[in-house]
PDB file of N, CA and C in Angstrom:
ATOM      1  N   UNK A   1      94.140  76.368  81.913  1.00 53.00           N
ATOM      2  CA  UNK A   1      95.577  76.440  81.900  1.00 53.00           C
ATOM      3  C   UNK A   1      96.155  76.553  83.303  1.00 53.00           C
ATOM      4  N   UNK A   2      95.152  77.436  84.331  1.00 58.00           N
ATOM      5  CA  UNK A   2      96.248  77.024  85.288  1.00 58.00           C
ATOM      6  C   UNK A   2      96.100  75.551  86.275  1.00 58.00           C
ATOM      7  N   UNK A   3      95.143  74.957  86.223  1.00 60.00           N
ATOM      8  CA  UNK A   3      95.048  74.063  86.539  1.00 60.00           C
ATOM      9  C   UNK A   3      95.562  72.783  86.202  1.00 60.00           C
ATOM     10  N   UNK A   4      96.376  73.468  84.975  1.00 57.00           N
ATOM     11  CA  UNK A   4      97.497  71.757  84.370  1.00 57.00           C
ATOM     12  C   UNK A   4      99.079  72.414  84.904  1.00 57.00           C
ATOM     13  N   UNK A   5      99.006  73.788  84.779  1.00 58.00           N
ATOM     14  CA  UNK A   5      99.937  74.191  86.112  1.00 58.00           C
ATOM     15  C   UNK A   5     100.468  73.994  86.988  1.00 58.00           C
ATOM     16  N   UNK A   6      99.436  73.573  87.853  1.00 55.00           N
ATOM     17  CA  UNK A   6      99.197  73.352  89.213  1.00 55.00           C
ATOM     18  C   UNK A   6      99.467  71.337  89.713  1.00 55.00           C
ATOM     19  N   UNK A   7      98.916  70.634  88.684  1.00 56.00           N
ATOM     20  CA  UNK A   7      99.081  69.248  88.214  1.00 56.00           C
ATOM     21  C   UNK A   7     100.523  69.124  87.756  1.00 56.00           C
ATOM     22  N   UNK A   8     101.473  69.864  86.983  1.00 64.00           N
ATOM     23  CA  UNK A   8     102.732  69.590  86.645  1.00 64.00           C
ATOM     24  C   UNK A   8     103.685  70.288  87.687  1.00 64.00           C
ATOM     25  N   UNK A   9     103.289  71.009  88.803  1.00 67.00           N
ATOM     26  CA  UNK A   9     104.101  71.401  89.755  1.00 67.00           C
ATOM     27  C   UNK A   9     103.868  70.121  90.905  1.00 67.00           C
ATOM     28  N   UNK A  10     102.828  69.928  91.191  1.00 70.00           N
ATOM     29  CA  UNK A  10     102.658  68.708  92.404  1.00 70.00           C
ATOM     30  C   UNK A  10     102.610  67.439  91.868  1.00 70.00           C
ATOM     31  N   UNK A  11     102.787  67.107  90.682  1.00 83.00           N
ATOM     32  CA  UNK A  11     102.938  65.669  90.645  1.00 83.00           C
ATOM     33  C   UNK A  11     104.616  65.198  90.509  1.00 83.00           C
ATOM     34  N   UNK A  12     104.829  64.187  91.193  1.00 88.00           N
ATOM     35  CA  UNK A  12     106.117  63.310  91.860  1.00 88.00           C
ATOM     36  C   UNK A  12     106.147  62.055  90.526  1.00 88.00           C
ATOM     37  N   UNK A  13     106.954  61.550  90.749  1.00 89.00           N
ATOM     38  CA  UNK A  13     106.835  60.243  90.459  1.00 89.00           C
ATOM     39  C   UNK A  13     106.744  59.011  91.135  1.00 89.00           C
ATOM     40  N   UNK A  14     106.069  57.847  90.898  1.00 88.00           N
ATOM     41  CA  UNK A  14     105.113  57.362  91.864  1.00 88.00           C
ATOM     42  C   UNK A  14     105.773  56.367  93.092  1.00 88.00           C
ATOM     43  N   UNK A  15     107.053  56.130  92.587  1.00 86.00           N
ATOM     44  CA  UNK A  15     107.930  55.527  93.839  1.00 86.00           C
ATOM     45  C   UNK A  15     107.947  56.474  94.949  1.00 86.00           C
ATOM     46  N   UNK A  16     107.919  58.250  94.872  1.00 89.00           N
ATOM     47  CA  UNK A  16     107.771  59.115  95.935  1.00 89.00           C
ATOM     48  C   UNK A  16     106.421  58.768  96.898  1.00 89.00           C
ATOM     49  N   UNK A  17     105.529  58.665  95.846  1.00 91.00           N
ATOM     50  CA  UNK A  17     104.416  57.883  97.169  1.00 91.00           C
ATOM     51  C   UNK A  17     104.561  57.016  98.229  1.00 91.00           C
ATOM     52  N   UNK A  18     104.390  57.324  99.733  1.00 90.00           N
ATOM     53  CA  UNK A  18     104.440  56.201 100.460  1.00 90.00           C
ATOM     54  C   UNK A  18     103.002  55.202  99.928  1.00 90.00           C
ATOM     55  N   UNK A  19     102.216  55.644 100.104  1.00 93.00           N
ATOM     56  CA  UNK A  19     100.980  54.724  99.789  1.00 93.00           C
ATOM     57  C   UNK A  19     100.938  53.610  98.485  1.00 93.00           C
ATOM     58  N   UNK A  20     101.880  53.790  97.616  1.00 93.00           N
ATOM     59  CA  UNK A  20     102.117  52.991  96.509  1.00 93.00           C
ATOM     60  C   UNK A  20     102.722  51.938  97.226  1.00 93.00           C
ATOM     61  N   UNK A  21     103.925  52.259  98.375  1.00 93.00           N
ATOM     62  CA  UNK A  21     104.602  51.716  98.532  1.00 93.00           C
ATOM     63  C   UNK A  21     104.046  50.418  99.641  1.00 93.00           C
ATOM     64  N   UNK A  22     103.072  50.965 100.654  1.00 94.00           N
ATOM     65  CA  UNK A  22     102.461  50.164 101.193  1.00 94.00           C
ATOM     66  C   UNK A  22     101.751  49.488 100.475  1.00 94.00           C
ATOM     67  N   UNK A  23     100.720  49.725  99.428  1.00 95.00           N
ATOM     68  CA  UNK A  23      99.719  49.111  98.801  1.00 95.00           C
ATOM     69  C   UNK A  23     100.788  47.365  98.088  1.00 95.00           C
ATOM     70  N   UNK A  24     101.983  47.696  97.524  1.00 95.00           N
ATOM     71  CA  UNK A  24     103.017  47.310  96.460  1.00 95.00           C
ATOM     72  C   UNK A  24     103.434  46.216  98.141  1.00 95.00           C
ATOM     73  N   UNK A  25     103.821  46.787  99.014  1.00 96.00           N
ATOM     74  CA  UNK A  25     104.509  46.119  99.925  1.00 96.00           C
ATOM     75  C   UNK A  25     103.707  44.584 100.429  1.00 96.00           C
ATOM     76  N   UNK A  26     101.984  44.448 100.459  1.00 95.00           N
ATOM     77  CA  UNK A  26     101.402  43.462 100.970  1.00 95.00           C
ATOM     78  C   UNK A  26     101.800  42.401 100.121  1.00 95.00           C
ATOM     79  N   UNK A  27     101.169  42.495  99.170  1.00 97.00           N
ATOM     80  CA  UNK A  27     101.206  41.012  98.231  1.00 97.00           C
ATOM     81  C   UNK A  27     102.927  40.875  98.354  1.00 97.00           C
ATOM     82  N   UNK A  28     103.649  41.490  98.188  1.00 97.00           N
ATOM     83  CA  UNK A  28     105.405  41.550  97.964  1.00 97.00           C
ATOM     84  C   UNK A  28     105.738  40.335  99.046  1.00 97.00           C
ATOM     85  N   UNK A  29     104.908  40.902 100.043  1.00 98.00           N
ATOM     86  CA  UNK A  29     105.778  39.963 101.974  1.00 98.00           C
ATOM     87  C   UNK A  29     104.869  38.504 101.529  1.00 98.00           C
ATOM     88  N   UNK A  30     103.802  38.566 100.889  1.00 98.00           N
ATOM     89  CA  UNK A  30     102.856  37.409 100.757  1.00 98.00           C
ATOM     90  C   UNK A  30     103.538  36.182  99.777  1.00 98.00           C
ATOM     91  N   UNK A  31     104.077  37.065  98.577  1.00 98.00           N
ATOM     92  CA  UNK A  31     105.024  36.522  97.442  1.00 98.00           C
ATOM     93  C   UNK A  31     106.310  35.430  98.498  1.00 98.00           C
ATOM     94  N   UNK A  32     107.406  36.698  98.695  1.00 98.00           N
ATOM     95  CA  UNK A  32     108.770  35.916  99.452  1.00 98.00           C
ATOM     96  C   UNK A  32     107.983  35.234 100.648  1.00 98.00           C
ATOM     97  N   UNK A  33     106.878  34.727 101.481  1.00 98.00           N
ATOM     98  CA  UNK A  33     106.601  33.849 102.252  1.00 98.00           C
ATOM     99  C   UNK A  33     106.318  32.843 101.552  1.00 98.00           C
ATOM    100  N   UNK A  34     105.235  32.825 100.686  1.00 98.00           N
ATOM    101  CA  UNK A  34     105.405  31.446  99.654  1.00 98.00           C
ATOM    102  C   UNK A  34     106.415  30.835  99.026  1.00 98.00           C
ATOM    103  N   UNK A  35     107.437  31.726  98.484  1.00 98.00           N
ATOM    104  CA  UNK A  35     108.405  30.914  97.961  1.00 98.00           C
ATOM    105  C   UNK A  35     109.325  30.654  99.355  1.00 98.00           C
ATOM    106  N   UNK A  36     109.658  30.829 100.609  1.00 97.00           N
ATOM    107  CA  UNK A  36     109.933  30.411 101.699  1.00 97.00           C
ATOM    108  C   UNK A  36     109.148  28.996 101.923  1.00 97.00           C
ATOM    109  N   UNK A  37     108.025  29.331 101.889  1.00 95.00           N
ATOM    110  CA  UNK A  37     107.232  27.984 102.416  1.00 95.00           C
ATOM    111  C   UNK A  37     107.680  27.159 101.565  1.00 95.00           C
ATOM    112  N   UNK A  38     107.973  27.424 100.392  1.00 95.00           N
ATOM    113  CA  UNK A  38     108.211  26.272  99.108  1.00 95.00           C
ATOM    114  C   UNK A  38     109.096  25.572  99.567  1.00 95.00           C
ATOM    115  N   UNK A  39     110.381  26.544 100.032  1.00 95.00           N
ATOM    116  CA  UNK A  39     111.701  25.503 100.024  1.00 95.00           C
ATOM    117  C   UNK A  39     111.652  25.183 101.392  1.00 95.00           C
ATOM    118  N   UNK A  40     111.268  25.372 102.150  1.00 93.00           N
ATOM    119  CA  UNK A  40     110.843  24.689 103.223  1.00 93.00           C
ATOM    120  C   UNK A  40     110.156  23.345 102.777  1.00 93.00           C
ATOM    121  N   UNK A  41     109.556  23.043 102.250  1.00 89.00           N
ATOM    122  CA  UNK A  41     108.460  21.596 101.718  1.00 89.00           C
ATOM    123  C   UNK A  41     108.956  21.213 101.033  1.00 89.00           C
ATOM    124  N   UNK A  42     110.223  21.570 100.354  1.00 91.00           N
ATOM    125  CA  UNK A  42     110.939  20.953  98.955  1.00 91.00           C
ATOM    126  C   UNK A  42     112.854  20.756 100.402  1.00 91.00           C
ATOM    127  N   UNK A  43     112.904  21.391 100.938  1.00 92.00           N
ATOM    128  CA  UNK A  43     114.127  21.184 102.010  1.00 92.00           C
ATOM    129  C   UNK A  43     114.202  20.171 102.780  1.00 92.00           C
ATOM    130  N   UNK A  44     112.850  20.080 103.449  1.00 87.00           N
ATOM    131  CA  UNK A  44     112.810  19.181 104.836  1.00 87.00           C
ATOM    132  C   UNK A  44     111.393  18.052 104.701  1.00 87.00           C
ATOM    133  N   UNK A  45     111.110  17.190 103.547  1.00 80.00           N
ATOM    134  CA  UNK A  45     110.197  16.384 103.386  1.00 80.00           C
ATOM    135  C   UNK A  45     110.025  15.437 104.603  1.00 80.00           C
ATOM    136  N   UNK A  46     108.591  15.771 104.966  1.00 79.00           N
ATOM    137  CA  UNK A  46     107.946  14.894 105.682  1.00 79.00           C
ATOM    138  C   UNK A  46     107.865  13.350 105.333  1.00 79.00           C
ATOM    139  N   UNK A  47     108.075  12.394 105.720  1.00 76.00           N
ATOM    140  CA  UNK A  47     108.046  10.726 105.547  1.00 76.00           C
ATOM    141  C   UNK A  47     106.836  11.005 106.207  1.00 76.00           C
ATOM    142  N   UNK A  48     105.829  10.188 105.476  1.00 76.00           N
ATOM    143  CA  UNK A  48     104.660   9.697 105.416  1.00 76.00           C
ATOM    144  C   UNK A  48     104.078   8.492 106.535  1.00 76.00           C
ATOM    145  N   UNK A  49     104.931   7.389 105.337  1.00 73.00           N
ATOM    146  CA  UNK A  49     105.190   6.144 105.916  1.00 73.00           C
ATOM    147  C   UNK A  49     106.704   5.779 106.302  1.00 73.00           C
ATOM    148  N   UNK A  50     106.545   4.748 107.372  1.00 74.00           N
ATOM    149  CA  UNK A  50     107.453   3.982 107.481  1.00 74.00           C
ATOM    150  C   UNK A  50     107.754   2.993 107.170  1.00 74.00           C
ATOM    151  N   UNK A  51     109.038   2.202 106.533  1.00 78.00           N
ATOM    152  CA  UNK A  51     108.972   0.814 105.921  1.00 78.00           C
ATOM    153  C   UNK A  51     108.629  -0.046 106.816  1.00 78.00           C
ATOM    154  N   UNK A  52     108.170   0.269 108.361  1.00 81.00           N
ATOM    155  CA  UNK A  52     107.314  -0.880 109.149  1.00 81.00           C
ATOM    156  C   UNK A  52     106.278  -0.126 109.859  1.00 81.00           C
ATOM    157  N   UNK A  53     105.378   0.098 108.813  1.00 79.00           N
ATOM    158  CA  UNK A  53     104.305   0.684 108.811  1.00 79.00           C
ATOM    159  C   UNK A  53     103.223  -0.365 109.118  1.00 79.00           C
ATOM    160  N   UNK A  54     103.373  -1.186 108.386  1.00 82.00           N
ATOM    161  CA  UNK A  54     102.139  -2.228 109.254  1.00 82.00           C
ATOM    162  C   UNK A  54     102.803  -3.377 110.305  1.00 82.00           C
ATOM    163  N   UNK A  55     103.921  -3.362 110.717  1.00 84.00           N
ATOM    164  CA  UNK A  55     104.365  -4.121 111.898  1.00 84.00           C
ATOM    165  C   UNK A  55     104.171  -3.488 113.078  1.00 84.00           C
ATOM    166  N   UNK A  56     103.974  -1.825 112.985  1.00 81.00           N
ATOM    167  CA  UNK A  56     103.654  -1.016 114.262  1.00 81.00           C
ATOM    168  C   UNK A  56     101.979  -0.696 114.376  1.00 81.00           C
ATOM    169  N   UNK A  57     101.403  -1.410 113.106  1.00 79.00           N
ATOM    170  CA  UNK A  57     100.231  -1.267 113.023  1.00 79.00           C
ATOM    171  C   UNK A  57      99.197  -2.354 113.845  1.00 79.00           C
ATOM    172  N   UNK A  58     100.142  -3.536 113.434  1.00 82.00           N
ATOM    173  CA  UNK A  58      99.531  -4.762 114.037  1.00 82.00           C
ATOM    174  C   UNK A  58      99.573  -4.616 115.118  1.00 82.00           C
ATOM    175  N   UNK A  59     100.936  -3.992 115.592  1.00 79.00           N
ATOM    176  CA  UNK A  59     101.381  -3.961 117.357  1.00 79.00           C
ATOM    177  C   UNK A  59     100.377  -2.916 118.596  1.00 79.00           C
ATOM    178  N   UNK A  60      99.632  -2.251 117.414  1.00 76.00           N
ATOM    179  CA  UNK A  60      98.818  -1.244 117.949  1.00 76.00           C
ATOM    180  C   UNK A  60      97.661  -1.978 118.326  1.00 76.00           C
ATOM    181  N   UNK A  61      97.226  -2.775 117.154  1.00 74.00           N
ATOM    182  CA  UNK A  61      96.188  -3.586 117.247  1.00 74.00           C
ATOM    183  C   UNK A  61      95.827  -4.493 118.250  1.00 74.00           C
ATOM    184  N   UNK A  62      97.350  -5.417 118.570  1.00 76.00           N
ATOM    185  CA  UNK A  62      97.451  -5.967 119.792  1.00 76.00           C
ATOM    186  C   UNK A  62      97.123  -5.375 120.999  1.00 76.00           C
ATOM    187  N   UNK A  63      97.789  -4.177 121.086  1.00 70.00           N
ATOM    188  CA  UNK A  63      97.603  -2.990 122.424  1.00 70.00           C
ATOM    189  C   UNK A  63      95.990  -3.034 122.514  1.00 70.00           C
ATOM    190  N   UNK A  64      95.137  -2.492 121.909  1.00 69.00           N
ATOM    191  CA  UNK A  64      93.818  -2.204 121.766  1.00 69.00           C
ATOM    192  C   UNK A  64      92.954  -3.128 122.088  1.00 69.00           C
ATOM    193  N   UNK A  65      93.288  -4.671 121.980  1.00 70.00           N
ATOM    194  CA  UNK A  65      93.002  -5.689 122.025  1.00 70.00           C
ATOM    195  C   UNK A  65      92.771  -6.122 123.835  1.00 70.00           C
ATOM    196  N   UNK A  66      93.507  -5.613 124.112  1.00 69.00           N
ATOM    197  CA  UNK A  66      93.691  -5.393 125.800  1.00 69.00           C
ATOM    198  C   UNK A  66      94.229  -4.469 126.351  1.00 69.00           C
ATOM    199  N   UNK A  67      92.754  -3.305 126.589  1.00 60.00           N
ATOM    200  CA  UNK A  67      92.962  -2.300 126.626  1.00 60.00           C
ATOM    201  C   UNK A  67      93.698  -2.228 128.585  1.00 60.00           C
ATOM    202  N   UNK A  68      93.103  -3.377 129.699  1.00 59.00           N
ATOM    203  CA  UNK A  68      93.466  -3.248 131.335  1.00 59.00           C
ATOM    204  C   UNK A  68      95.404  -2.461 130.712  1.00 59.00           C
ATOM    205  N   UNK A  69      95.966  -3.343 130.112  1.00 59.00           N
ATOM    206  CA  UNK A  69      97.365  -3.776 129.794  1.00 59.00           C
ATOM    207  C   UNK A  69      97.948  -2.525 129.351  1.00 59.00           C
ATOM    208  N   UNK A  70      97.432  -1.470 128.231  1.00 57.00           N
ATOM    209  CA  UNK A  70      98.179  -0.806 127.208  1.00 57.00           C
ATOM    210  C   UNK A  70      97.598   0.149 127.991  1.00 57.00           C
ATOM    211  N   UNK A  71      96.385   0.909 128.276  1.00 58.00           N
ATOM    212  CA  UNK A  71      95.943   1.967 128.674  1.00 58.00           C
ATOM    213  C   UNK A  71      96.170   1.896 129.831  1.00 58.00           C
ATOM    214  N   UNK A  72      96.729   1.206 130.955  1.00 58.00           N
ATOM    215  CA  UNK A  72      96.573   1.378 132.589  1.00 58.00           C
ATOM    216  C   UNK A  72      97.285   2.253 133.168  1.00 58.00           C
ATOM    217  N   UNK A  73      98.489   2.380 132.607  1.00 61.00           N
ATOM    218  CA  UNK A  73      98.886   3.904 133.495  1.00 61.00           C
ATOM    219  C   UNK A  73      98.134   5.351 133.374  1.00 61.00           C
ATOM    220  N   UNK A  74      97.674   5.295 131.903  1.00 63.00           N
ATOM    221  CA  UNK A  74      97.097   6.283 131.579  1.00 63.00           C
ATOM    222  C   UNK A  74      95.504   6.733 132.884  1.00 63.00           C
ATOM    223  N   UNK A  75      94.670   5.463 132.300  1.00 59.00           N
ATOM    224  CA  UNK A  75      93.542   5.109 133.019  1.00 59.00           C
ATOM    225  C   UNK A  75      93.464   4.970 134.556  1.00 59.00           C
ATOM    226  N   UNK A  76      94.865   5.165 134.763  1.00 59.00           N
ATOM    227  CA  UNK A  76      94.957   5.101 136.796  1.00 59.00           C
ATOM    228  C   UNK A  76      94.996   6.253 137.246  1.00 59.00           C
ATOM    229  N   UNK A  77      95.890   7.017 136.298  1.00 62.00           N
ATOM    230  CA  UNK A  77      95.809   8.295 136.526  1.00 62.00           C
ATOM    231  C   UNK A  77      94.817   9.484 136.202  1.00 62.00           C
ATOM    232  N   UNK A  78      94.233   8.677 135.095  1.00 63.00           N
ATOM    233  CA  UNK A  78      92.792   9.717 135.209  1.00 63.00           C
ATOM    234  C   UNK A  78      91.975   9.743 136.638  1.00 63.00           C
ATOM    235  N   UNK A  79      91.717   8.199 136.766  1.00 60.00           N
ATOM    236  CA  UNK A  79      91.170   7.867 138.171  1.00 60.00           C
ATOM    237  C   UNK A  79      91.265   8.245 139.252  1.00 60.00           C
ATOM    238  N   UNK A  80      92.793   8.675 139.207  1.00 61.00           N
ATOM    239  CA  UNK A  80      93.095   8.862 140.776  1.00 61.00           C
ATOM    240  C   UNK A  80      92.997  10.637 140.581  1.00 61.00           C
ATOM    241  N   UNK A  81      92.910  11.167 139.934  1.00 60.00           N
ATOM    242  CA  UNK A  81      92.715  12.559 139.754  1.00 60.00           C
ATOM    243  C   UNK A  81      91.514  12.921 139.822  1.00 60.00           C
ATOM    244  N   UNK A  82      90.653  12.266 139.070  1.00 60.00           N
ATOM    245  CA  UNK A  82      88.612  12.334 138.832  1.00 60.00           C
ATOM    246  C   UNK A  82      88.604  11.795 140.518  1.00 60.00           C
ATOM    247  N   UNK A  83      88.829  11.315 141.549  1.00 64.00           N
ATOM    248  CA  UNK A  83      88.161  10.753 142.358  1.00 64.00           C
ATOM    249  C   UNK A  83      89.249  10.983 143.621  1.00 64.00           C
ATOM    250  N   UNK A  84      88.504  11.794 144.783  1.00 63.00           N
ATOM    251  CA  UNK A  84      89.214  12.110 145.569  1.00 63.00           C
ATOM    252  C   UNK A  84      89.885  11.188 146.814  1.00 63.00           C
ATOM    253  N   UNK A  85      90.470  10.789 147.536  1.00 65.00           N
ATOM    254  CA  UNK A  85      90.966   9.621 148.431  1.00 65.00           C
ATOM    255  C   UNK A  85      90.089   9.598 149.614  1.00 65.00           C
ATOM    256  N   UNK A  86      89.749  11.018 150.022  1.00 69.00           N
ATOM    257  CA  UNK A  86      88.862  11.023 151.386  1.00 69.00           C
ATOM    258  C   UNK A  86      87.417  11.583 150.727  1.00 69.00           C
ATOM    259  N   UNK A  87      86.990  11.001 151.219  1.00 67.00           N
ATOM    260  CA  UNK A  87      85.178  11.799 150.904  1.00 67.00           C
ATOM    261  C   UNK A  87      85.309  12.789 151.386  1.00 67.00           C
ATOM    262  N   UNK A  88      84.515  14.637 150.708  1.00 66.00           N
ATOM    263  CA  UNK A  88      84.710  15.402 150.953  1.00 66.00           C
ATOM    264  C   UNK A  88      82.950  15.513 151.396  1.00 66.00           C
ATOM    265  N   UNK A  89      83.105  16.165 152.618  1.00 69.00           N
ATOM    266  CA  UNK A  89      81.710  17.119 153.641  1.00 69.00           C
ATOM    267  C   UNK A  89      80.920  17.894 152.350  1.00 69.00           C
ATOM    268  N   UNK A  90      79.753  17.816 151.968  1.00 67.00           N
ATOM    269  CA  UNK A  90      79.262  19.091 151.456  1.00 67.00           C
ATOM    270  C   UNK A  90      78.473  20.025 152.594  1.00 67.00           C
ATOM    271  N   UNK A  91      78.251  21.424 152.406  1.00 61.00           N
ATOM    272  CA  UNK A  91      77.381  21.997 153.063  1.00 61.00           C
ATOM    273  C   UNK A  91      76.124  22.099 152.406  1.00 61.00           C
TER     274      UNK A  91
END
């Protein structure tokens, strides 16, 4: 008897718990981020394709085809960065 005493003087009800409240709080922030992400993906749809999806495809193809032409600024500037203008002394 006194030990159900002692149980009906210290027990709260369980919203008084912080620890309910943290435990209750994770999945809660996990919940409203998903339905965020939702309307985000249902708000602002990504296009996939473009209706000249294979006219920029071919045009790529061309590029690739001659690579001196499409890659040369790129490829000059790797060059001139990888390779120094004056020969450097080693010790």
């Amino acid at each position: 008897m006194i030990s159900a005493t002692l149980v009906e003087k210290n027990s709260q009800p369980w919203w008084k718990y912080g620890y309910v409240w943290l435990v209750i709080s994770g999945p809660a922030i996990v919940v409203v981020a998903a339905f965020y992400t939702l309307w985000l993906a249902i708000a602002s749809p990504n296009i996939v394709l473009t209706d000249e999806y294979y006219r920029k495809g071919v045009q790529v193809n061309k590029n690739l085809e001659n690579p001196q032409k499409s890659f040369a600024p790129a490829l000059s500037g790797r060059n001139h960065a990888a390779t120094p203008s004056v020969d450097q002394l080693r010790n």
